[in-house]
Structures are given as structure tokens and as C-alpha cells.
Amino acid sequence: MRHLTRPFVLGVLSRRKGVEQFVGAVTLAGVPGIRWVAVWPWQDGYNVSVHDVQDLDDEHYRDLSVLPPLDPEDEDNASYGRVIGQTQDPAEALELAERDTGAAPDRWVNHGVAGEDYADFVLARRARHRP
């Protein structure tokens, strides 16, 4: 089971590790892409970032951090995405991410695992479009 329960997510963050989530398809300025969200420890709190990146339609690209941003000028730093907030409390960071990005409370995964959900998304989309 790749998705973490809320207590596990909070445990990961309290151990100063990050969590992330593949949110789904997004279109910016007519360009299709995907969105993923990350919460990670920063200094004595937590950063929340959103990443709108190109959808390469390839289930082998599981490291979402290497996908090119849809709008390079809108990314603070390619590896950190667009930081949308900082909090001192890990639960508040998750609530911010869920409220502002469409992230689901039951879809968080450990850092580096959201690409598995992207791969599932690509494969499911292909299956739907098969003749």
C-alpha cells in the first residue's frame, strides 16, 4: 500500500522527511500538464509547494521532479516548485496543501513515490483511449 494514513504522514513529517502527492491533470495557457504537491521540512517549519509540469505521457518517468515545468518563470526553483506557504505545524501544512491545491487527505505518499501514481494515471488514460 503506497498511500499513507494521516497518522503516518504526520509521523513522516515529524521525522523531518517530506511527503508528496500526484494531484492530476492540469492545463495552463492551453498547455496540458500535471500537478503534484510536496510538503517538506524547512528550517524549523514546513514548506508547501505545488509543481505544474509537462505531461510527457510516459509511465517510465516516475521522478516527477525531473519533468520540465509548464511555466519556467512561475517556478521559484525547479526542484522546489512554487512555494505556496510555510507553517510551523505539519498538520497545518497538510491542510494548506489540501485546501489550496486539490490534494486529497488519503493520497499522500513518501517523498519520491508520487511518480507511481503518475504512472498509473498514464496507463489508465491509455487504456481508456484504446479502440
Coordinates of N, CA, C and O in Angstrom, one line a residue, residues 7-92:
P7 N -2.0 9.6 10.4 CA -1.0 9.5 11.4 C 0.4 9.2 10.8 O 1.4 9.7 11.3
F8 N 0.5 8.3 9.8 CA 1.8 8.0 9.2 C 2.4 9.3 8.5 O 3.6 9.5 8.6
V9 N 1.5 10.0 7.8 CA 2.0 11.2 7.2 C 2.6 12.2 8.2 O 3.7 12.7 8.0
L10 N 1.9 12.4 9.3 CA 2.4 13.3 10.4 C 3.7 12.7 11.0 O 4.6 13.5 11.3
G11 N 3.7 11.4 11.1 CA 5.0 10.8 11.6 C 6.2 11.0 10.7 O 7.3 11.3 11.1
V12 N 5.9 10.9 9.4 CA 7.0 11.2 8.4 C 7.5 12.6 8.5 O 8.7 12.9 8.6
L13 N 6.6 13.5 8.6 CA 6.9 14.9 8.7 C 7.6 15.2 10.0 O 8.6 16.0 10.0
S14 N 7.2 14.6 11.1 CA 7.8 14.9 12.4 C 9.2 14.3 12.4 O 10.1 14.8 13.2
R15 N 9.5 13.3 11.6 CA 10.9 12.8 11.5 C 11.7 13.6 10.5 O 12.8 13.2 10.1
R16 N 11.2 14.8 10.0 CA 11.9 15.7 9.2 C 12.1 15.1 7.8 O 13.1 15.4 7.1
K17 N 11.1 14.4 7.3 CA 11.1 13.8 5.9 C 10.0 14.4 5.2 O 9.0 14.9 5.8
G18 N 10.0 14.4 3.9 CA 8.9 15.0 3.1 C 7.9 14.0 2.6 O 8.1 12.8 2.5
V19 N 6.7 14.6 2.2 CA 5.7 13.8 1.6 C 5.2 14.5 0.3 O 5.5 15.7 0.2
E20 N 4.6 13.8 -0.5 CA 4.1 14.4 -1.8 C 2.9 13.7 -2.3 O 2.5 12.7 -1.8
Q21 N 2.3 14.3 -3.3 CA 1.1 13.7 -3.9 C 1.0 14.2 -5.4 O 1.1 15.3 -5.7
F22 N 0.7 13.2 -6.2 CA 0.3 13.4 -7.6 C -1.2 13.9 -7.5 O -2.0 13.1 -7.0
V23 N -1.5 15.0 -8.0 CA -2.8 15.6 -8.0 C -3.6 15.2 -9.2 O -4.8 14.9 -9.2
G24 N -3.0 15.3 -10.4 CA -3.7 15.0 -11.6 C -3.4 16.0 -12.8 O -2.4 16.7 -12.7
A25 N -4.3 15.9 -13.8 CA -4.1 16.7 -15.0 C -4.4 18.2 -14.7 O -5.3 18.5 -13.9
V26 N -3.7 19.0 -15.4 CA -3.9 20.5 -15.3 C -3.6 21.1 -16.7 O -2.8 20.5 -17.4
T27 N -4.3 22.2 -17.0 CA -4.0 22.9 -18.3 C -3.7 24.3 -17.9 O -4.5 25.0 -17.3
L28 N -2.6 24.8 -18.4 CA -2.2 26.2 -18.1 C -1.9 26.9 -19.5 O -1.1 26.4 -20.2
A29 N -2.6 27.9 -19.8 CA -2.5 28.7 -21.0 C -2.6 27.7 -22.2 O -1.9 27.8 -23.2
G30 N -3.5 26.8 -22.1 CA -3.8 25.8 -23.2 C -2.8 24.7 -23.3 O -3.0 23.9 -24.2
V31 N -1.9 24.6 -22.4 CA -0.9 23.5 -22.5 C -1.2 22.5 -21.4 O -1.3 22.8 -20.2
P32 N -1.4 21.2 -21.8 CA -1.7 20.2 -20.9 C -0.5 19.8 -20.0 O 0.7 19.8 -20.5
G33 N -0.7 19.5 -18.8 CA 0.4 19.1 -17.9 C -0.2 18.3 -16.7 O -1.4 17.9 -16.8
I34 N 0.6 18.2 -15.7 CA 0.2 17.5 -14.5 C 0.6 18.4 -13.3 O 1.5 19.2 -13.4
R35 N -0.1 18.1 -12.2 CA 0.2 18.8 -10.9 C 0.6 17.8 -9.9 O 0.0 16.8 -9.7
W36 N 1.7 18.2 -9.1 CA 2.0 17.4 -7.9 C 2.3 18.4 -6.8 O 2.7 19.5 -7.1
V37 N 2.2 18.0 -5.6 CA 2.3 18.8 -4.4 C 3.3 18.2 -3.5 O 3.3 16.9 -3.3
A38 N 4.1 19.0 -2.8 CA 5.0 18.5 -1.8 C 4.9 19.3 -0.5 O 4.7 20.5 -0.5
V39 N 5.1 18.6 0.6 CA 5.3 19.2 1.9 C 6.6 18.7 2.5 O 6.8 17.4 2.5
W40 N 7.5 19.6 2.8 CA 8.8 19.1 3.4 C 9.3 20.0 4.5 O 8.9 21.2 4.5
P41 N 10.1 19.5 5.3 CA 10.6 20.3 6.4 C 11.6 21.3 5.9 O 12.4 21.1 5.0
W42 N 11.5 22.5 6.5 CA 12.4 23.6 6.1 C 12.6 24.4 7.4 O 11.7 24.9 8.0
Q43 N 13.9 24.6 7.7 CA 14.3 25.3 8.9 C 13.5 24.7 10.1 O 13.6 23.5 10.4
D44 N 12.7 25.5 10.8 CA 12.0 25.0 12.0 C 10.5 24.8 11.7 O 9.7 24.7 12.6
G45 N 10.2 24.7 10.4 CA 8.8 24.5 10.0 C 8.7 23.6 8.8 O 9.5 22.7 8.6
Y46 N 7.6 23.9 8.0 CA 7.3 23.1 6.8 C 7.0 24.0 5.6 O 6.2 25.0 5.8
N47 N 7.5 23.7 4.4 CA 7.1 24.4 3.2 C 6.1 23.5 2.5 O 6.2 22.3 2.5
V48 N 5.2 24.2 1.8 CA 4.2 23.5 0.9 C 4.5 24.1 -0.5 O 4.5 25.3 -0.7
S49 N 4.7 23.2 -1.5 CA 4.9 23.7 -2.9 C 4.0 22.9 -3.8 O 3.6 21.8 -3.6
V50 N 3.7 23.6 -4.9 CA 2.9 23.0 -6.0 C 3.8 23.0 -7.2 O 4.6 24.0 -7.5
H51 N 3.7 22.0 -8.0 CA 4.5 21.8 -9.2 C 3.6 21.5 -10.4 O 2.9 20.5 -10.4
D52 N 3.5 22.4 -11.3 CA 2.8 22.2 -12.6 C 3.8 21.9 -13.7 O 4.6 22.8 -14.0
V53 N 3.9 20.7 -14.1 CA 4.9 20.3 -15.0 C 4.3 19.6 -16.3 O 3.1 19.3 -16.3
Q54 N 5.1 19.5 -17.3 CA 4.7 18.9 -18.6 C 4.3 17.4 -18.4 O 5.0 16.7 -17.6
D55 N 3.3 17.0 -19.0 CA 2.8 15.6 -19.0 C 3.5 15.0 -20.2 O 3.1 15.2 -21.4
L56 N 4.5 14.2 -20.0 CA 5.3 13.5 -21.0 C 4.6 12.2 -21.5 O 5.1 11.6 -22.4
D57 N 3.5 11.9 -20.9 CA 2.7 10.7 -21.3 C 3.6 9.5 -21.3 O 3.5 8.7 -22.3
D58 N 4.4 9.3 -20.3 CA 5.4 8.2 -20.3 C 5.4 7.6 -18.9 O 5.9 8.3 -17.9
E59 N 4.9 6.4 -18.7 CA 4.8 5.8 -17.4 C 6.2 5.5 -16.8 O 6.3 5.2 -15.6
H60 N 7.3 5.6 -17.6 CA 8.6 5.4 -17.1 C 9.2 6.6 -16.4 O 10.2 6.5 -15.7
Y61 N 8.6 7.8 -16.5 CA 9.1 9.0 -15.8 C 8.4 9.0 -14.5 O 7.3 9.6 -14.3
R62 N 9.0 8.4 -13.5 CA 8.5 8.3 -12.2 C 9.1 9.3 -11.2 O 8.6 9.4 -10.1
D63 N 10.1 10.0 -11.6 CA 10.7 11.0 -10.7 C 10.1 12.3 -11.2 O 10.6 12.9 -12.2
L64 N 9.0 12.7 -10.6 CA 8.3 13.9 -11.1 C 9.2 15.2 -11.0 O 8.9 16.1 -11.7
S65 N 10.2 15.2 -10.2 CA 11.0 16.4 -10.0 C 11.8 16.7 -11.2 O 12.3 17.8 -11.4
V66 N 12.0 15.7 -12.2 CA 12.8 16.0 -13.4 C 11.9 16.4 -14.5 O 12.5 16.8 -15.6
L67 N 10.6 16.4 -14.4 CA 9.7 16.8 -15.5 C 9.8 18.3 -15.7 O 9.8 19.1 -14.7
P68 N 9.9 18.8 -16.9 CA 10.0 20.3 -17.1 C 8.8 21.0 -16.7 O 7.6 20.6 -16.9
P69 N 8.9 22.2 -16.0 CA 7.8 23.0 -15.6 C 7.0 23.5 -16.8 O 7.6 23.7 -17.9
L70 N 5.7 23.6 -16.6 CA 4.8 24.2 -17.7 C 5.2 25.7 -17.9 O 5.2 26.2 -19.0
D71 N 5.5 26.4 -16.8 CA 5.9 27.8 -16.9 C 7.1 28.0 -16.1 O 7.1 28.2 -14.9
P72 N 8.3 27.9 -16.8 CA 9.6 28.0 -16.0 C 9.7 29.3 -15.2 O 10.3 29.3 -14.1
E73 N 9.1 30.4 -15.7 CA 9.1 31.6 -14.9 C 8.3 31.6 -13.6 O 8.5 32.4 -12.7
D74 N 7.4 30.7 -13.6 CA 6.5 30.6 -12.4 C 7.0 29.7 -11.3 O 6.5 29.6 -10.2
E75 N 8.1 29.0 -11.6 CA 8.7 28.1 -10.6 C 9.8 28.9 -9.9 O 10.7 29.5 -10.5
D76 N 9.7 28.9 -8.5 CA 10.7 29.6 -7.7 C 12.1 28.9 -8.0 O 13.1 29.6 -8.0
N77 N 12.1 27.6 -8.0 CA 13.3 26.8 -8.2 C 12.8 25.5 -8.7 O 11.9 24.9 -8.2
A78 N 13.4 25.0 -9.8 CA 12.8 23.8 -10.5 C 12.6 22.6 -9.5 O 11.7 21.9 -9.6
S79 N 13.5 22.5 -8.5 CA 13.4 21.3 -7.6 C 12.4 21.6 -6.5 O 11.9 20.7 -5.9
Y80 N 12.1 22.9 -6.2 CA 11.2 23.2 -5.1 C 9.8 23.6 -5.5 O 8.9 23.7 -4.7
G81 N 9.6 23.8 -6.8 CA 8.3 24.2 -7.3 C 8.0 25.6 -6.9 O 8.9 26.5 -6.6
R82 N 6.7 25.9 -6.8 CA 6.2 27.2 -6.4 C 5.7 27.1 -5.0 O 4.7 26.4 -4.7
V83 N 6.5 27.7 -4.0 CA 6.1 27.6 -2.6 C 4.9 28.4 -2.4 O 4.9 29.6 -2.7
I84 N 3.8 27.8 -1.9 CA 2.6 28.5 -1.6 C 2.3 28.8 -0.2 O 1.4 29.5 0.2
G85 N 3.2 28.3 0.7 CA 3.1 28.6 2.1 C 4.1 27.9 3.0 O 4.7 27.0 2.6
Q86 N 4.2 28.4 4.2 CA 5.1 27.9 5.2 C 4.3 27.9 6.5 O 3.6 28.8 6.8
T87 N 4.5 26.8 7.3 CA 3.8 26.7 8.6 C 4.8 26.1 9.6 O 5.8 25.5 9.2
Q88 N 4.5 26.3 10.8 CA 5.3 25.6 11.9 C 4.7 24.3 12.2 O 5.5 23.4 12.8
D89 N 3.5 24.0 11.9 CA 2.8 22.8 12.3 C 2.6 21.9 11.1 O 2.1 22.3 10.1
P90 N 3.0 20.6 11.2 CA 2.8 19.7 10.0 C 1.4 19.5 9.6 O 1.1 19.4 8.4
A91 N 0.5 19.4 10.5 CA -1.0 19.3 10.2 C -1.5 20.5 9.4 O -2.2 20.4 8.5
E92 N -1.0 21.7 9.8 CA -1.4 22.9 9.1 C -0.9 22.9 7.7 O -1.5 23.4 6.8

